[in-house]
PDB file of C-alpha atoms in Angstrom:
ATOM      1  CA  GLY B 132     -40.266 -53.136 -28.471  1.00 43.00           C
ATOM      2  CA  ASP B 133     -39.713 -51.638 -25.049  1.00 46.00           C
ATOM      3  CA  VAL B 134     -37.277 -48.757 -24.659  1.00 45.00           C
ATOM      4  CA  ALA B 135     -36.070 -47.750 -21.199  1.00 45.00           C
ATOM      5  CA  PRO B 136     -33.397 -45.240 -20.186  1.00 45.00           C
ATOM      6  CA  GLU B 137     -30.564 -46.606 -18.050  1.00 44.00           C
ATOM      7  CA  PRO B 138     -30.232 -45.227 -14.527  1.00 44.00           C
ATOM      8  CA  ASP B 139     -27.721 -42.625 -13.274  1.00 42.00           C
ATOM      9  CA  SER B 140     -24.188 -43.175 -14.622  1.00 44.00           C
ATOM     10  CA  SER B 141     -25.363 -44.339 -18.035  1.00 48.00           C
ATOM     11  CA  ALA B 142     -27.149 -41.133 -19.004  1.00 50.00           C
ATOM     12  CA  GLY B 143     -28.398 -41.370 -22.556  1.00 61.00           C
ATOM     13  CA  LEU B 144     -28.087 -45.169 -22.749  1.00 60.00           C
ATOM     14  CA  LEU B 145     -31.096 -46.940 -24.251  1.00 59.00           C
ATOM     15  CA  GLN B 146     -32.074 -50.566 -23.887  1.00 57.00           C
ATOM     16  CA  VAL B 147     -34.276 -52.111 -26.546  1.00 57.00           C
ATOM     17  CA  SER B 148     -35.957 -55.501 -26.570  1.00 56.00           C
ATOM     18  CA  LEU B 149     -36.786 -56.535 -30.109  1.00 56.00           C
ATOM     19  CA  GLN B 150     -40.194 -58.164 -30.139  1.00 60.00           C
ATOM     20  CA  GLY B 151     -40.076 -61.712 -31.470  1.00 65.00           C
ATOM     21  CA  THR B 152     -36.319 -62.129 -30.863  1.00 68.00           C
ATOM     22  CA  PRO B 153     -34.295 -63.182 -27.828  1.00 75.00           C
ATOM     23  CA  HIS B 154     -31.944 -60.186 -28.194  1.00 79.00           C
ATOM     24  CA  ARG B 155     -31.615 -57.305 -25.776  1.00 82.00           C
ATOM     25  CA  VAL B 156     -29.419 -54.433 -26.949  1.00 84.00           C
ATOM     26  CA  ALA B 157     -28.187 -51.243 -25.310  1.00 86.00           C
ATOM     27  CA  GLY B 158     -26.507 -48.322 -27.006  1.00 89.00           C
ATOM     28  CA  THR B 159     -26.096 -44.593 -27.354  1.00 88.00           C
ATOM     29  CA  VAL B 160     -25.559 -42.067 -30.098  1.00 89.00           C
ATOM     30  CA  GLN B 161     -22.092 -40.597 -30.712  1.00 87.00           C
ATOM     31  CA  GLY B 162     -22.393 -37.506 -32.868  1.00 87.00           C
ATOM     32  CA  SER B 163     -25.084 -38.648 -35.282  1.00 87.00           C
ATOM     33  CA  THR B 164     -24.102 -42.346 -35.305  1.00 88.00           C
ATOM     34  CA  PRO B 165     -25.891 -44.913 -33.137  1.00 89.00           C
ATOM     35  CA  VAL B 166     -23.446 -47.227 -31.362  1.00 92.00           C
ATOM     36  CA  LEU B 167     -23.875 -50.608 -29.718  1.00 92.00           C
ATOM     37  CA  ARG B 168     -22.579 -50.891 -26.170  1.00 94.00           C
ATOM     38  CA  GLU B 169     -24.148 -54.165 -25.035  1.00 93.00           C
ATOM     39  CA  LEU B 170     -25.797 -57.191 -26.621  1.00 92.00           C
ATOM     40  CA  ASN B 171     -27.492 -59.808 -24.426  1.00 90.00           C
ATOM     41  CA  GLY B 172     -25.310 -58.853 -21.441  1.00 91.00           C
ATOM     42  CA  ALA B 173     -22.014 -58.851 -23.370  1.00 94.00           C
ATOM     43  CA  THR B 174     -20.425 -55.387 -23.327  1.00 95.00           C
ATOM     44  CA  PHE B 175     -18.268 -53.717 -25.953  1.00 95.00           C
ATOM     45  CA  LYS B 176     -15.209 -51.892 -24.551  1.00 93.00           C
ATOM     46  CA  GLN B 177     -15.235 -49.689 -27.650  1.00 92.00           C
ATOM     47  CA  PRO B 178     -18.820 -48.987 -28.795  1.00 92.00           C
ATOM     48  CA  ALA B 179     -19.567 -50.570 -32.176  1.00 93.00           C
ATOM     49  CA  PRO B 180     -20.940 -48.103 -34.781  1.00 92.00           C
ATOM     50  CA  LEU B 181     -24.263 -49.126 -36.275  1.00 89.00           C
ATOM     51  CA  ALA B 182     -23.960 -47.596 -39.727  1.00 89.00           C
ATOM     52  CA  GLY B 183     -23.961 -49.038 -43.236  1.00 91.00           C
ATOM     53  CA  PRO B 184     -23.958 -52.783 -43.757  1.00 95.00           C
ATOM     54  CA  ILE B 185     -22.973 -54.652 -40.597  1.00 94.00           C
ATOM     55  CA  LEU B 186     -22.608 -58.313 -39.812  1.00 95.00           C
ATOM     56  CA  ILE B 187     -23.230 -59.452 -36.232  1.00 94.00           C
ATOM     57  CA  TYR B 188     -22.217 -62.909 -35.109  1.00 94.00           C
ATOM     58  CA  ARG B 189     -21.839 -64.901 -31.901  1.00 94.00           C
ATOM     59  CA  ALA B 190     -19.041 -67.428 -31.591  1.00 94.00           C
ATOM     60  CA  LYS B 191     -17.232 -69.404 -28.923  1.00 92.00           C
ATOM     61  CA  ALA B 192     -14.350 -67.345 -27.554  1.00 85.00           C
ATOM     62  CA  SER B 193     -12.189 -70.474 -27.842  1.00 84.00           C
ATOM     63  CA  GLU B 194     -12.537 -70.352 -31.665  1.00 81.00           C
ATOM     64  CA  PRO B 195     -10.153 -67.529 -32.720  1.00 77.00           C
ATOM     65  CA  SER B 196     -10.113 -68.808 -36.318  1.00 85.00           C
ATOM     66  CA  THR B 197     -13.638 -67.462 -36.950  1.00 89.00           C
ATOM     67  CA  LEU B 198     -12.305 -64.011 -37.873  1.00 89.00           C
ATOM     68  CA  SER B 199      -9.792 -65.438 -40.363  1.00 91.00           C
ATOM     69  CA  THR B 200     -12.550 -67.617 -41.874  1.00 91.00           C
ATOM     70  CA  LEU B 201     -14.697 -64.493 -42.251  1.00 92.00           C
ATOM     71  CA  ALA B 202     -11.794 -62.538 -43.793  1.00 92.00           C
ATOM     72  CA  GLY B 203     -11.258 -65.323 -46.338  1.00 93.00           C
ATOM     73  CA  LEU B 204     -14.953 -65.362 -47.223  1.00 93.00           C
ATOM     74  CA  LEU B 205     -15.016 -61.571 -47.631  1.00 94.00           C
ATOM     75  CA  GLY B 206     -11.943 -61.662 -49.884  1.00 94.00           C
ATOM     76  CA  LYS B 207     -13.500 -64.357 -52.040  1.00 94.00           C
ATOM     77  CA  VAL B 208     -16.616 -62.258 -52.723  1.00 94.00           C
ATOM     78  CA  GLY B 209     -14.846 -58.878 -52.932  1.00 95.00           C
ATOM     79  CA  VAL B 210     -16.310 -57.339 -49.766  1.00 95.00           C
ATOM     80  CA  GLN B 211     -14.047 -55.209 -47.567  1.00 96.00           C
ATOM     81  CA  LEU B 212     -13.971 -55.426 -43.782  1.00 95.00           C
ATOM     82  CA  GLN B 213     -14.209 -51.822 -42.598  1.00 95.00           C
ATOM     83  CA  SER B 214     -14.442 -52.221 -38.823  1.00 94.00           C
ATOM     84  CA  TYR B 215     -14.386 -54.958 -36.212  1.00 95.00           C
ATOM     85  CA  HIS B 216     -15.570 -54.917 -32.603  1.00 96.00           C
ATOM     86  CA  SER B 217     -15.792 -57.827 -30.179  1.00 94.00           C
ATOM     87  CA  SER B 218     -17.636 -57.962 -26.870  1.00 95.00           C
ATOM     88  CA  SER B 219     -16.667 -59.215 -23.474  1.00 95.00           C
ATOM     89  CA  MET B 220     -17.036 -62.933 -22.931  1.00 94.00           C
ATOM     90  CA  VAL B 221     -20.303 -64.277 -21.506  1.00 93.00           C
ATOM     91  CA  ALA B 222     -20.534 -68.022 -20.844  1.00 92.00           C
ATOM     92  CA  GLY B 223     -17.514 -68.628 -23.109  1.00 93.00           C
ATOM     93  CA  GLU B 224     -19.061 -66.747 -26.043  1.00 94.00           C
ATOM     94  CA  GLN B 225     -18.437 -63.369 -27.682  1.00 94.00           C
ATOM     95  CA  TRP B 226     -20.496 -61.175 -29.962  1.00 95.00           C
ATOM     96  CA  ASN B 227     -18.692 -59.590 -32.904  1.00 95.00           C
ATOM     97  CA  VAL B 228     -19.809 -56.616 -34.984  1.00 95.00           C
ATOM     98  CA  VAL B 229     -18.199 -56.255 -38.402  1.00 96.00           C
ATOM     99  CA  GLY B 230     -18.640 -53.197 -40.638  1.00 96.00           C
ATOM    100  CA  LEU B 231     -18.691 -54.184 -44.313  1.00 96.00           C
ATOM    101  CA  SER B 232     -18.260 -52.251 -47.567  1.00 96.00           C
ATOM    102  CA  THR B 233     -21.362 -53.985 -49.010  1.00 96.00           C
ATOM    103  CA  PRO B 234     -23.761 -56.579 -47.564  1.00 94.00           C
ATOM    104  CA  LEU B 235     -22.962 -60.259 -48.032  1.00 93.00           C
ATOM    105  CA  SER B 236     -25.400 -61.986 -50.381  1.00 92.00           C
ATOM    106  CA  ASP B 237     -25.044 -65.360 -48.633  1.00 91.00           C
ATOM    107  CA  LEU B 238     -24.212 -66.179 -45.008  1.00 92.00           C
ATOM    108  CA  GLY B 239     -24.224 -69.937 -45.665  1.00 91.00           C
ATOM    109  CA  GLU B 240     -20.435 -70.396 -45.666  1.00 90.00           C
ATOM    110  CA  LEU B 241     -20.077 -68.576 -42.350  1.00 91.00           C
ATOM    111  CA  LYS B 242     -22.924 -70.338 -40.503  1.00 92.00           C
ATOM    112  CA  PRO B 243     -21.010 -73.585 -39.749  1.00 92.00           C
ATOM    113  CA  HIS B 244     -18.300 -71.538 -37.965  1.00 91.00           C
ATOM    114  CA  VAL B 245     -20.542 -69.449 -35.681  1.00 93.00           C
ATOM    115  CA  MET B 246     -23.373 -70.021 -33.248  1.00 93.00           C
ATOM    116  CA  GLU B 247     -25.537 -67.249 -34.674  1.00 92.00           C
ATOM    117  CA  VAL B 248     -25.173 -64.686 -37.452  1.00 92.00           C
ATOM    118  CA  PHE B 249     -27.294 -61.928 -38.930  1.00 89.00           C
ATOM    119  CA  GLN B 250     -26.796 -58.877 -41.091  1.00 91.00           C
ATOM    120  CA  LEU B 251     -28.226 -55.362 -40.909  1.00 88.00           C
ATOM    121  CA  HIS B 252     -28.056 -52.442 -43.304  1.00 87.00           C
ATOM    122  CA  LEU B 253     -28.551 -49.167 -41.415  1.00 80.00           C
TER     123      LEU B 253
END
């Protein structure tokens, strides 16, 4: 997709539009690790590392039980949660980036609890 450097104070920040998806992401590289700073206008106070298997989901900010549901699912299948980052709220929703020890084989149990979910292995 399109890559454009951010102006002035965000030196080194890249924005990427992924062709065929509605997502717009912005991030940088810290050391040798790419990090996510913004996803569809929602910013991360602490940049989320994009390394290894990661799960990204969007949920209503008024649903704090989503993280405990995810933790229960991970425990059931023997996957460890290695990191967790949540974004600022946009229109009552938050994006969450979860670092996992191994990818989940099935997102079906999580889908009823979130608005959107996908998994990447970087």
